[in-house]
Structure formats: C-alpha cells, structure tokens
mmCIF file of C-alpha atoms in Angstrom:
data_model
loop_
_atom_site.group_PDB
_atom_site.id
_atom_site.type_symbol
_atom_site.label_atom_id
_atom_site.label_comp_id
_atom_site.label_asym_id
_atom_site.label_seq_id
_atom_site.Cartn_x
_atom_site.Cartn_y
_atom_site.Cartn_z
ATOM 1 C CA UNK C 1 -5.268 -3.231 -19.802
ATOM 2 C CA UNK C 2 -5.298 -3.594 -16.039
ATOM 3 C CA UNK C 3 -7.307 -6.467 -14.586
ATOM 4 C CA UNK C 4 -7.734 -7.718 -11.040
ATOM 5 C CA UNK C 5 -6.182 -11.026 -12.118
ATOM 6 C CA UNK C 6 -3.051 -9.222 -13.339
ATOM 7 C CA UNK C 7 -2.883 -7.208 -10.116
ATOM 8 C CA UNK C 8 -2.845 -10.467 -8.142
ATOM 9 C CA UNK C 9 0.098 -11.857 -10.094
ATOM 10 C CA UNK C 10 2.917 -13.278 -7.981
ATOM 11 C CA UNK C 11 5.335 -11.819 -10.517
ATOM 12 C CA UNK C 12 4.692 -8.398 -8.984
ATOM 13 C CA UNK C 13 6.422 -9.525 -5.781
ATOM 14 C CA UNK C 14 10.123 -9.091 -6.294
ATOM 15 C CA UNK C 15 12.624 -6.355 -5.425
ATOM 16 C CA UNK C 16 13.102 -5.266 -9.046
ATOM 17 C CA UNK C 17 9.374 -4.546 -9.403
ATOM 18 C CA UNK C 18 9.416 -2.669 -6.078
ATOM 19 C CA UNK C 19 12.316 -0.586 -7.348
ATOM 20 C CA UNK C 20 10.760 0.049 -10.771
ATOM 21 C CA UNK C 21 7.322 0.883 -9.383
ATOM 22 C CA UNK C 22 8.588 4.156 -7.926
ATOM 23 C CA UNK C 23 10.157 5.149 -11.216
ATOM 24 C CA UNK C 24 6.981 4.323 -13.122
ATOM 25 C CA UNK C 25 4.779 5.951 -10.462
ATOM 26 C CA UNK C 26 6.415 9.333 -11.065
ATOM 27 C CA UNK C 27 4.905 9.483 -14.545
ATOM 28 C CA UNK C 28 1.776 11.595 -14.524
ATOM 29 C CA UNK C 29 0.048 9.629 -17.303
ATOM 30 C CA UNK C 30 0.551 6.390 -15.354
ATOM 31 C CA UNK C 31 -0.896 7.892 -12.174
ATOM 32 C CA UNK C 32 -3.831 9.345 -14.128
ATOM 33 C CA UNK C 33 -4.542 5.979 -15.758
ATOM 34 C CA UNK C 34 -4.331 4.104 -12.459
ATOM 35 C CA UNK C 35 -6.448 6.697 -10.682
ATOM 36 C CA UNK C 36 -9.187 6.204 -13.268
ATOM 37 C CA UNK C 37 -9.014 2.419 -12.878
ATOM 38 C CA UNK C 38 -9.258 2.738 -9.091
ATOM 39 C CA UNK C 39 -12.070 5.309 -9.219
ATOM 40 C CA UNK C 40 -14.054 3.145 -11.657
ATOM 41 C CA UNK C 41 -13.547 0.139 -9.385
ATOM 42 C CA UNK C 42 -14.841 2.096 -6.390
ATOM 43 C CA UNK C 43 -17.910 3.301 -8.330
ATOM 44 C CA UNK C 44 -18.764 -0.284 -9.343
ATOM 45 C CA UNK C 45 -18.219 -1.597 -5.808
ATOM 46 C CA UNK C 46 -19.884 0.754 -3.341
ATOM 47 C CA UNK C 47 -18.418 -0.863 -0.226
ATOM 48 C CA UNK C 48 -14.706 -1.358 -0.677
ATOM 49 C CA UNK C 49 -11.543 -1.745 1.262
ATOM 50 C CA UNK C 50 -8.784 -0.419 -0.930
ATOM 51 C CA UNK C 51 -5.125 0.158 -0.174
ATOM 52 C CA UNK C 52 -2.381 2.000 -1.918
ATOM 53 C CA UNK C 53 0.189 4.675 -1.437
ATOM 54 C CA UNK C 54 -2.038 7.605 -2.452
ATOM 55 C CA UNK C 55 -5.555 6.248 -2.041
ATOM 56 C CA UNK C 56 -6.402 8.465 0.921
ATOM 57 C CA UNK C 57 -5.296 11.705 -0.678
ATOM 58 C CA UNK C 58 -6.419 11.276 -4.288
ATOM 59 C CA UNK C 59 -8.741 8.327 -4.834
ATOM 60 C CA UNK C 60 -10.863 8.297 -1.683
ATOM 61 C CA UNK C 61 -10.260 11.586 0.157
ATOM 62 C CA UNK C 62 -13.644 11.229 1.919
ATOM 63 C CA UNK C 63 -13.198 7.632 3.034
ATOM 64 C CA UNK C 64 -14.847 6.627 6.292
ATOM 65 C CA UNK C 65 -11.490 5.454 7.600
ATOM 66 C CA UNK C 66 -7.999 6.327 6.411
ATOM 67 C CA UNK C 67 -5.038 4.353 7.657
ATOM 68 C CA UNK C 68 -1.361 5.112 7.205
ATOM 69 C CA UNK C 69 0.877 2.150 7.937
ATOM 70 C CA UNK C 70 4.379 2.563 9.248
ATOM 71 C CA UNK C 71 7.030 -0.014 10.043
ATOM 72 C CA UNK C 72 10.781 0.038 10.645
ATOM 73 C CA UNK C 73 12.863 -0.727 7.549
ATOM 74 C CA UNK C 74 14.470 -3.686 9.260
ATOM 75 C CA UNK C 75 11.097 -5.286 10.043
ATOM 76 C CA UNK C 76 9.539 -4.278 6.724
ATOM 77 C CA UNK C 77 12.450 -5.837 4.843
ATOM 78 C CA UNK C 78 12.214 -9.070 6.857
ATOM 79 C CA UNK C 79 8.505 -9.354 6.044
ATOM 80 C CA UNK C 80 8.901 -8.568 2.366
ATOM 81 C CA UNK C 81 11.927 -10.873 2.113
ATOM 82 C CA UNK C 82 9.798 -13.733 3.417
ATOM 83 C CA UNK C 83 7.223 -13.029 0.652
ATOM 84 C CA UNK C 84 9.834 -12.646 -2.083
ATOM 85 C CA UNK C 85 11.765 -15.742 -1.037
ATOM 86 C CA UNK C 86 8.776 -17.921 -1.995
ATOM 87 C CA UNK C 87 9.017 -16.675 -5.569
ATOM 88 C CA UNK C 88 12.695 -15.814 -6.005
ATOM 89 C CA UNK C 89 15.140 -18.030 -4.116
ATOM 90 C CA UNK C 90 18.101 -15.801 -5.078
ATOM 91 C CA UNK C 91 16.835 -12.609 -3.439
ATOM 92 C CA UNK C 92 18.791 -11.253 -0.464
ATOM 93 C CA UNK C 93 17.514 -9.425 2.615
ATOM 94 C CA UNK C 94 19.915 -6.551 1.918
ATOM 95 C CA UNK C 95 18.585 -6.260 -1.643
ATOM 96 C CA UNK C 96 14.989 -6.137 -0.389
ATOM 97 C CA UNK C 97 15.746 -3.479 2.239
ATOM 98 C CA UNK C 98 17.581 -1.338 -0.316
ATOM 99 C CA UNK C 99 14.645 -1.562 -2.756
ATOM 100 C CA UNK C 100 12.174 -0.602 -0.016
ATOM 101 C CA UNK C 101 14.232 2.420 1.067
ATOM 102 C CA UNK C 102 14.600 3.598 -2.528
ATOM 103 C CA UNK C 103 10.898 3.209 -3.169
ATOM 104 C CA UNK C 104 9.849 5.072 -0.025
ATOM 105 C CA UNK C 105 12.313 7.892 -0.645
ATOM 106 C CA UNK C 106 11.144 8.217 -4.221
ATOM 107 C CA UNK C 107 7.457 8.076 -3.275
ATOM 108 C CA UNK C 108 7.820 10.593 -0.456
ATOM 109 C CA UNK C 109 9.667 13.043 -2.711
ATOM 110 C CA UNK C 110 7.831 12.724 -6.021
ATOM 111 C CA UNK C 111 6.067 15.772 -7.392
ATOM 112 C CA UNK C 112 2.855 13.979 -8.379
ATOM 113 C CA UNK C 113 0.948 12.592 -5.352
ATOM 114 C CA UNK C 114 3.775 12.206 -2.833
ATOM 115 C CA UNK C 115 3.407 9.593 -0.116
ATOM 116 C CA UNK C 116 2.170 11.540 2.916
ATOM 117 C CA UNK C 117 0.282 11.037 6.136
ATOM 118 C CA UNK C 118 -2.851 13.028 5.329
ATOM 119 C CA UNK C 119 -5.027 14.938 7.761
ATOM 120 C CA UNK C 120 -7.528 12.656 9.461
ATOM 121 C CA UNK C 121 -5.584 9.446 8.814
ATOM 122 C CA UNK C 122 -4.822 7.079 11.652
ATOM 123 C CA UNK C 123 -1.134 6.203 11.921
ATOM 124 C CA UNK C 124 -0.665 2.472 12.517
ATOM 125 C CA UNK C 125 2.867 1.417 13.441
ATOM 126 C CA UNK C 126 3.111 -2.342 12.888
ATOM 127 C CA UNK C 127 6.836 -2.695 13.689
ATOM 128 C CA UNK C 128 6.423 -4.677 16.898
ATOM 129 C CA UNK C 129 3.021 -6.201 16.210
ATOM 130 C CA UNK C 130 2.146 -9.737 15.175
ATOM 131 C CA UNK C 131 -0.362 -10.330 12.389
ATOM 132 C CA UNK C 132 -2.978 -11.123 15.047
ATOM 133 C CA UNK C 133 -2.241 -7.877 16.908
ATOM 134 C CA UNK C 134 -2.518 -5.868 13.679
ATOM 135 C CA UNK C 135 -5.774 -7.647 12.878
ATOM 136 C CA UNK C 136 -7.170 -6.828 16.337
ATOM 137 C CA UNK C 137 -6.085 -3.186 16.086
ATOM 138 C CA UNK C 138 -7.638 -2.799 12.625
ATOM 139 C CA UNK C 139 -10.856 -4.504 13.707
ATOM 140 C CA UNK C 140 -11.218 -1.989 16.540
ATOM 141 C CA UNK C 141 -10.503 0.945 14.219
ATOM 142 C CA UNK C 142 -13.025 -0.259 11.627
ATOM 143 C CA UNK C 143 -15.714 -0.894 14.261
ATOM 144 C CA UNK C 144 -15.150 2.584 15.683
ATOM 145 C CA UNK C 145 -15.388 4.193 12.218
ATOM 146 C CA UNK C 146 -18.557 2.232 11.383
ATOM 147 C CA UNK C 147 -20.136 3.110 14.740
ATOM 148 C CA UNK C 148 -19.262 6.787 14.272
ATOM 149 C CA UNK C 149 -20.905 6.857 10.858
ATOM 150 C CA UNK C 150 -23.816 4.444 11.212
ATOM 151 C CA UNK C 151 -24.262 3.914 14.954
ATOM 152 C CA UNK C 152 -23.992 0.523 16.633
ATOM 153 C CA UNK C 153 -24.942 -2.169 14.163
#
C-alpha cells in the first residue's frame, strides 16, 4: 500500500532507486496503480500542487498550470549528489549522473506514458538558476496562471 509517509522516505533518495524506478515505471500495472493513487489523492484534495514525470499528460491533463523542468546533466547530478550524500556517504557524482541519464533515457523512450514536454506546458530551465531565482520564476508563473483563471485576487 502506498502512503504519503512512505513516499517521503529518505530511503527513496539514492542512485539505485533512481535507476530501478525507470525499470519499474515501464510496467503497465505499476503505472495504472500509481495513476489511481494520484487521481484519488487529487479528488480528495481539490487544490493541489503535484509533480511527477507524467502528471501533466495523464493525471492532470487539464491542470491550470503545467511545468516541464529541464536542467543540464552536470548541474542535475551535482544537485542530486548533494541530496544523496546526506544519506549515502559512499555515493559518487559519476554514479549519480549515470543513474540520471539512464532514467531519463528510459523514461523518454518507454512505451507507456513517455516523458514528454506536452502542449501547453511551460518549459523551465533551471540549469543556471539559484533556488531563489527558481522560486521567483515559479511564483510569477503561478500568479499569472491564477490571474488568467480567476482574475486578480
């Protein structure tokens, strides 16, 4: 059974899990099960911010705002390495970058729900942005989407 507590587990943050997630994600029954969990969560929580590799195409195709994040592999690996290092002292930057490349390649080329930039999504390249700059950019995008849908609040 999937729970929010399990999804927040620090054990999910290591290169082996990143590598295995793409293998597991190719299985249609896994994607169907996860899609149901995500859809049920959205129904129970009317106002949600949800992220994932196929949320915008399958789970919330009519979302008020769809974002597609992009980042260079070098920068992405450095960021993920910093996260992983807190949990696994033996992880290497090279290992993290390899796992990320494998996962992206697998996700982009899988038959079931491939990772794609969907029509209407805003591409956000975070490669050269600080956390504060990303936060500012996202705040502007969310405000614009809210104003477009509901007017100035």
